[in-house]
Coordinates of C-alpha atoms and ligand atoms in Angstrom, one line a residue:
X13 CA -111.3 13.7 -0.3
X14 CA -111.7 14.7 3.4
X15 CA -115.4 14.0 3.2
X16 CA -115.0 10.6 1.8
X17 CA -112.3 9.6 4.3
X18 CA -114.5 10.8 7.1
X19 CA -117.5 8.7 5.8
X20 CA -115.4 5.5 5.5
X21 CA -113.8 6.1 8.9
X22 CA -117.2 6.5 10.5
X23 CA -118.5 3.3 8.8
X24 CA -115.5 1.2 9.6
X25 CA -114.5 2.4 13.0
X26 CA -117.3 4.6 14.2
X27 CA -116.8 8.3 15.3
X28 CA -113.9 10.3 14.0
X29 CA -110.2 10.9 14.3
X30 CA -107.7 13.7 13.5
X31 CA -106.8 14.5 9.9
X32 CA -103.2 14.7 8.6
X33 CA -101.8 15.2 5.1
X34 CA -98.5 15.2 3.4
X35 CA -97.5 16.1 -0.1
X36 CA -95.9 14.6 -3.2
X37 CA -93.0 16.6 -4.7
X38 CA -91.4 17.9 -7.8
X39 CA -87.7 18.5 -8.3
X40 CA -86.5 21.3 -10.5
X41 CA -83.0 19.9 -10.9
X42 CA -80.5 17.7 -9.1
X43 CA -81.5 14.1 -9.8
X44 CA -79.7 11.0 -8.3
X45 CA -77.5 13.5 -6.4
X46 CA -79.0 13.0 -2.9
X47 CA -77.4 9.7 -2.1
X48 CA -74.2 11.1 -3.5
X49 CA -74.1 13.9 -0.9
X50 CA -74.9 16.5 -3.6
X51 CA -77.6 19.1 -4.0
X52 CA -81.3 18.8 -4.8
X53 CA -83.9 21.4 -5.6
X54 CA -87.4 20.0 -4.8
X55 CA -90.7 21.5 -3.6
X56 CA -93.9 19.9 -2.2
X57 CA -96.9 20.0 -4.5
X58 CA -100.7 20.3 -4.1
X59 CA -101.2 16.6 -4.5
X60 CA -101.4 14.8 -1.1
X61 CA -101.9 11.7 0.9
X62 CA -104.5 12.4 3.6
X63 CA -105.3 10.2 6.6
X64 CA -107.8 10.3 9.4
X65 CA -106.3 8.6 12.5
X66 CA -107.3 7.8 16.0
X67 CA -105.6 5.8 18.8
X68 CA -107.5 2.6 19.6
X69 CA -106.1 1.7 23.0
X70 CA -104.7 -1.6 21.8
X71 CA -101.3 -2.5 20.3
X72 CA -102.9 -3.3 16.9
X73 CA -102.9 -1.0 13.8
X74 CA -106.0 -1.2 11.7
X75 CA -105.9 0.7 8.5
X76 CA -108.0 1.0 5.3
X77 CA -106.8 2.3 2.0
X78 CA -109.6 3.9 0.0
X79 CA -107.8 4.0 -3.3
X80 CA -106.6 0.4 -3.2
X81 CA -109.8 -0.7 -1.5
X82 CA -108.0 -2.9 1.0
X83 CA -107.8 -3.3 4.7
X84 CA -104.7 -4.3 6.7
X85 CA -104.2 -5.1 10.4
X86 CA -100.9 -5.6 12.1
X87 CA -99.1 -5.6 15.4
X88 CA -96.1 -3.4 16.2
X89 CA -93.4 -6.0 16.5
X90 CA -90.8 -6.8 13.8
X91 CA -92.5 -10.2 13.1
X92 CA -95.9 -8.5 12.5
X93 CA -95.0 -7.1 9.0
X94 CA -98.1 -7.1 6.8
X95 CA -97.9 -8.7 3.4
X96 CA -99.6 -5.8 1.4
X97 CA -96.9 -3.5 0.0
X98 CA -98.9 -0.3 0.7
X99 CA -99.3 -1.4 4.4
X100 CA -95.6 -2.0 4.7
X101 CA -94.9 1.7 4.4
X102 CA -97.1 2.4 7.4
X103 CA -95.7 -0.6 9.3
X104 CA -92.1 0.6 8.5
X105 CA -92.8 4.1 9.8
X106 CA -94.2 2.6 13.1
X107 CA -91.1 0.4 13.4
X108 CA -88.6 3.1 12.6
X109 CA -90.2 5.4 15.3
X110 CA -90.0 2.6 17.8
X111 CA -86.4 1.8 16.9
X112 CA -85.5 5.4 17.7
X113 CA -87.0 5.1 21.1
X114 CA -90.2 6.9 20.2
X115 CA -93.7 5.7 21.1
X116 CA -96.3 4.1 18.9
X117 CA -99.4 2.4 20.1
X118 CA -102.3 0.9 18.1
X119 CA -104.5 3.1 16.0
X120 CA -107.3 3.1 13.4
X121 CA -106.8 4.9 10.2
X122 CA -108.4 5.5 6.8
X123 CA -106.4 7.2 4.0
X124 CA -106.7 8.3 0.4
X125 CA -104.6 10.4 -2.0
X126 CA -104.3 12.2 -5.3
X127 CA -100.6 11.8 -5.8
X128 CA -100.5 9.7 -8.9
X129 CA -98.8 6.3 -8.2
X130 CA -95.6 5.5 -10.0
X131 CA -95.4 8.8 -11.7
X132 CA -92.2 9.9 -10.0
X133 CA -94.0 12.3 -7.7
X134 CA -93.2 10.4 -4.6
X135 CA -96.5 9.0 -3.5
X136 CA -94.7 6.7 -1.1
X137 CA -92.8 9.5 0.6
X138 CA -96.1 11.4 1.0
X139 CA -97.6 8.3 2.7
X140 CA -94.6 7.8 5.0
X141 CA -94.4 11.5 5.9
X142 CA -98.1 11.7 6.5
X143 CA -98.0 8.8 9.0
X144 CA -94.6 9.9 10.5
X145 CA -95.9 13.4 11.1
X146 CA -99.2 12.0 12.5
X147 CA -97.6 9.5 14.9
X148 CA -95.2 12.1 16.1
X149 CA -98.1 14.4 16.9
X150 CA -100.3 11.7 18.4
X151 CA -98.0 9.7 20.5
X152 CA -94.8 11.7 20.9
X153 CA -95.8 15.3 21.6
X154 CA -93.9 16.3 18.4
X155 CA -90.6 15.5 20.1
X156 CA -89.1 14.0 16.9
X157 CA -87.6 16.8 14.8
X158 CA -88.5 17.2 11.2
X159 CA -85.2 15.8 9.8
X160 CA -85.7 12.7 11.8
X161 CA -89.2 12.4 10.4
X162 CA -87.7 12.5 6.9
X163 CA -85.1 9.9 7.9
X164 CA -87.9 7.7 9.4
X165 CA -89.5 7.7 5.9
X166 CA -86.2 7.0 4.2
X167 CA -85.3 4.1 6.5
X168 CA -88.7 2.7 5.9
X169 CA -87.9 2.5 2.2
X170 CA -84.5 0.9 2.9
X171 CA -85.6 -1.6 5.6
X172 CA -89.1 -2.5 4.6
X173 CA -89.6 -1.7 0.9
X174 CA -86.2 -2.6 -0.7
X175 CA -85.4 0.8 -2.2
X176 CA -82.0 2.4 -1.1
X177 CA -83.3 5.9 -1.8
X178 CA -81.7 9.2 -0.8
X179 CA -83.4 11.7 1.4
X180 CA -84.8 14.1 -1.2
X181 CA -88.4 12.9 -1.4
X182 CA -89.1 12.6 2.3
X183 CA -87.3 15.9 3.0
X184 CA -89.5 17.7 0.4
X185 CA -92.6 16.0 1.8
X186 CA -91.9 17.0 5.4
X187 CA -90.3 20.5 4.8
X188 CA -92.4 21.7 1.8
X189 CA -93.8 25.3 1.9
X190 CA -96.3 27.0 -0.3
X191 CA -94.7 28.9 -3.1
X192 CA -91.1 27.8 -2.2
X193 CA -88.6 25.4 -3.7
X194 CA -85.9 24.2 -1.4
X195 CA -82.2 23.8 -2.1
X196 CA -80.9 21.0 0.1
X197 CA -77.3 20.1 0.5
X198 CA -77.6 16.4 1.2
X199 CA -74.2 16.2 2.9
X200 CA -74.5 18.9 5.5
X201 CA -78.3 18.8 5.4
X202 CA -78.4 22.6 5.2
X203 CA -81.3 24.0 3.2
X204 CA -82.6 27.2 1.9
X205 CA -86.1 28.2 0.8
X206 CA -86.3 29.8 -2.7
X207 CA -89.4 31.7 -3.6
X208 CA -90.5 30.4 -7.0
X209 CA -92.9 32.6 -8.8
X210 CA -91.6 33.0 -12.3
X211 CA -93.9 35.6 -13.9
X212 CA -93.7 34.4 -17.5
X213 CA -93.2 30.7 -17.0
X214 CA -95.0 27.7 -15.6
X215 CA -94.0 24.2 -14.6
X216 CA -96.0 21.5 -16.4
X217 CA -95.6 17.8 -15.7
X218 CA -96.3 15.4 -18.6
X219 CA -96.9 11.9 -17.3
X220 CA -95.9 9.1 -19.7
X221 CA -98.1 6.8 -17.6
X222 CA -95.2 4.3 -17.9
X223 CA -95.2 3.0 -14.3
X224 CA -91.9 2.8 -12.6
X225 CA -91.5 0.5 -9.6
X226 CA -88.2 1.5 -7.9
X227 CA -87.9 -1.7 -5.9
X228 CA -87.9 -3.8 -9.1
X229 CA -85.9 -1.3 -11.0
X230 CA -82.1 -0.9 -11.3
X231 CA -82.3 2.2 -9.0
X232 CA -80.2 0.4 -6.3
X233 CA -77.7 -0.7 -9.0
X234 CA -77.2 3.0 -9.9
X235 CA -76.4 3.8 -6.3
X236 CA -74.0 0.8 -6.1
X237 CA -72.1 2.1 -9.1
X238 CA -71.7 5.5 -7.5
X239 CA -70.5 4.0 -4.3
X240 CA -68.0 1.8 -6.1
X241 CA -66.5 4.8 -7.8
X242 CA -66.4 6.9 -4.6
X243 CA -64.7 4.0 -2.8
X244 CA -62.1 3.7 -5.7
X245 CA -61.4 7.4 -5.3
X246 CA -61.0 7.1 -1.5
X247 CA -64.1 9.3 -0.9
X248 CA -67.2 8.9 1.2
X249 CA -69.4 10.1 -1.7
X250 CA -69.1 11.5 -5.2
X251 CA -69.8 14.9 -3.8
X252 CA -66.1 15.5 -3.5
X253 CA -65.2 14.1 -6.9
X254 CA -64.4 16.1 -10.0
X255 CA -63.9 15.1 -13.6
X256 CA -60.1 15.2 -13.3
X257 CA -60.3 12.6 -10.5
X258 CA -62.7 10.5 -12.4
X259 CA -60.5 10.6 -15.5
X260 CA -57.5 9.4 -13.4
X261 CA -59.2 6.2 -12.5
X262 CA -61.0 5.6 -15.7
X263 CA -59.0 2.6 -16.7
X264 CA -59.6 0.9 -13.4
X265 CA -63.4 1.1 -13.4
X266 CA -66.0 -0.2 -15.8
X267 CA -67.3 2.0 -18.6
X268 CA -70.7 1.8 -17.0
X269 CA -69.5 3.0 -13.6
X270 CA -67.5 5.8 -15.3
X271 CA -70.6 7.2 -17.1
X272 CA -72.8 6.9 -13.9
X273 CA -70.2 8.9 -11.9
X274 CA -69.7 11.4 -14.8
X275 CA -73.4 12.2 -14.7
X276 CA -73.4 12.7 -10.9
X277 CA -70.4 15.0 -11.0
X278 CA -71.9 17.1 -13.8
X279 CA -75.4 17.2 -12.2
X280 CA -74.2 18.5 -8.8
X281 CA -72.7 21.5 -10.6
X282 CA -75.9 22.0 -12.6
X283 CA -77.9 22.5 -9.4
X284 CA -75.6 25.3 -8.4
X285 CA -75.7 26.9 -11.8
X286 CA -79.5 26.8 -11.8
X287 CA -79.7 28.5 -8.5
X288 CA -77.4 31.3 -9.8
X289 CA -79.5 31.6 -12.9
X290 CA -82.7 31.8 -10.9
X291 CA -81.2 34.6 -8.8
X292 CA -80.6 36.5 -12.0
X293 CA -84.0 35.6 -13.4
X294 CA -82.2 33.9 -16.3
X295 CA -84.7 31.2 -17.2
X296 CA -83.0 30.4 -20.5
X297 CA -80.1 29.0 -18.6
X298 CA -82.3 27.1 -16.1
X299 CA -84.0 25.5 -19.1
X300 CA -80.8 24.7 -20.9
X301 CA -79.5 22.9 -17.7
X302 CA -82.7 20.9 -17.6
X303 CA -82.2 19.6 -21.1
X304 CA -78.6 18.8 -20.2
X305 CA -79.9 16.8 -17.2
X306 CA -82.2 14.9 -19.4
X307 CA -79.5 14.0 -21.8
X308 CA -77.3 12.8 -18.9
X309 CA -80.1 10.8 -17.3
X310 CA -80.9 9.2 -20.6
X311 CA -77.4 8.5 -22.1
X312 CA -75.0 8.3 -19.1
X313 CA -77.2 7.3 -16.2
X314 CA -79.6 5.3 -18.4
X315 CA -82.7 5.8 -16.3
X316 CA -84.9 7.1 -19.2
X317 CA -87.2 5.1 -21.4
X318 CA -88.4 5.6 -25.0
X319 CA -91.6 7.4 -24.0
X320 CA -89.7 10.0 -21.8
X321 CA -87.1 10.6 -24.5
X322 CA -90.0 11.1 -27.0
X323 CA -91.7 13.7 -24.7
X324 CA -88.4 15.5 -24.2
X325 CA -88.0 15.7 -28.0
X326 CA -91.5 17.0 -28.4
X327 CA -90.8 19.7 -25.8
X328 CA -87.7 20.8 -27.6
X329 CA -89.5 20.9 -30.9
X330 CA -92.2 23.1 -29.4
X331 CA -89.7 25.6 -28.1
X332 CA -90.2 24.7 -24.4
X333 CA -87.6 26.4 -22.3
X334 CA -86.5 23.4 -20.3
X335 CA -87.6 19.7 -20.1
X336 CA -86.3 16.6 -18.4
X337 CA -87.2 13.3 -16.7
X338 CA -88.1 13.9 -13.1
X339 CA -87.4 11.7 -10.1
X340 CA -85.8 8.3 -10.1
X341 CA -86.7 7.6 -13.8
X342 CA -87.6 4.4 -15.7
X343 CA -91.0 5.9 -16.4
X344 CA -93.2 8.6 -14.8
X345 CA -93.1 12.3 -15.8
X346 CA -91.1 14.9 -17.5
X347 CA -91.0 18.3 -15.9
X348 CA -91.2 21.2 -18.3
X349 CA -90.4 24.9 -17.8
X350 CA -92.8 26.5 -20.3
X351 CA -93.4 30.1 -21.2
X352 CA -97.0 30.9 -20.3
X353 CA -97.9 31.9 -23.8
X354 CA -96.7 28.6 -25.1
X355 CA -98.3 26.3 -22.4
X356 CA -101.6 25.4 -24.2
X357 CA -100.0 24.9 -27.5
X358 CA -97.3 22.7 -26.0
X359 CA -99.8 20.6 -24.0
X360 CA -102.0 20.1 -27.1
X361 CA -99.0 19.1 -29.2
X362 CA -97.5 16.7 -26.6
X363 CA -100.9 15.0 -26.1
X364 CA -101.6 14.6 -29.8
X365 CA -98.1 13.4 -30.7
X366 CA -97.8 11.0 -27.8
X367 CA -101.2 9.6 -28.3
X368 CA -100.5 9.1 -32.0
X369 CA -97.4 7.2 -31.3
X370 CA -98.3 5.2 -28.2
X371 CA -102.0 4.8 -28.5
X372 CA -102.8 6.4 -25.1
X373 CA -102.7 10.0 -23.9
X374 CA -100.2 11.2 -21.4
X375 CA -101.5 12.9 -18.3
X376 CA -100.9 16.6 -17.7
X377 CA -100.4 18.2 -14.2
X378 CA -99.9 21.9 -13.6
X379 CA -97.5 22.3 -10.7
X380 CA -98.6 24.3 -7.6
X381 CA -95.9 24.5 -5.0
X382 CA -97.6 23.8 -1.7
X383 CA -97.2 22.9 2.0
X384 CA -95.7 19.6 3.1
X385 CA -96.7 17.5 6.2
X386 CA -99.3 19.0 8.4
X387 CA -102.2 18.4 10.7
X388 CA -105.5 19.6 9.3
X389 CA -107.8 21.2 11.8
Ligands
GLA429 C1 -86.1 8.7 -6.1 C2 -85.5 8.6 -4.8 C3 -84.8 9.9 -4.4 C4 -83.8 10.4 -5.5 C5 -84.5 10.4 -6.8 C6 -83.6 10.7 -8.0 O1 -87.2 9.6 -6.1 O2 -86.4 8.3 -3.8 O3 -84.1 9.7 -3.2 O4 -82.7 9.6 -5.5 O5 -85.2 9.1 -7.1 O6 -83.1 12.0 -7.8

């Protein structure tokens, strides 16, 4: 990827720049908990967005996307927002740095990536984090701290891309470390690295190839439901809610809001249970919690789809230890905790059954937990 970027950069802009990369992410458990002040348990993966960047001594950004095969050029004022959606991520990052009093001047950039788009692996967070990290390094002597870099990506989603996401994806992309998952408390923003080297198990992603587009999806509606219930309970977020409190207001809220909140309350406890289980090496419990998350995401939170439910059923039939939808939902991948001796059989069966039913094969990714945002020298 680096070679190709370098070649295109040379052709378009002449000479060379500095290389940066940032990663997509997985999340072991803790879905739709981040914007509710709960816990998440992500890790960065070995799929990245990589960019070559060089200041151009103007106030114009010129950027080429190899994968989309499109060029965009824009200024740095609010009115200069580009029309291409991929370029808005980069524009948003520039604007959010400027709004925080940071420096951004014009630059030339070429980027490419191997984070599958719309698969729930946070390709957009990888893009935001890559540019946030690079512009911090290039124009701000790395004065912006890593949490703020993650928030810059998150604000980009909110203000320029129409997705009211939580902090998980950008956090994972910026803070990721090889071989380590991270448990983040999204209220206090305290986090802990968890070495993740299960000897007898692997994480396998099965991509339904059903594209999700969070901006067009009811993601924001889920968040609104949670906020309505928290407000009804007199709380800032559902982090402080429990089932007894929810039952007490059940007759005052819609059934839909009730089930959304129920999922969140149960899910935040599941993250803690999974951490305890991991500490004991108890993968059966980890897996059982993953199946519970899937059921909750499918029935109560309603962010699954037929294909993902099908993949979850196949995993269960194959004896996979844990399986669930990963990320925002509405398509994308399931994450599967699979015993090593079962991995090939499971993949073979899932591909065969899925292809038979839907007429196209799912994609399979083995997960390698890797570093997040970085400069490549
Ligand atoms: C998307 C969002 C995250 C998080 C997940 C669901 O990936 O960007 O902030 O809410 O969905 O856990």
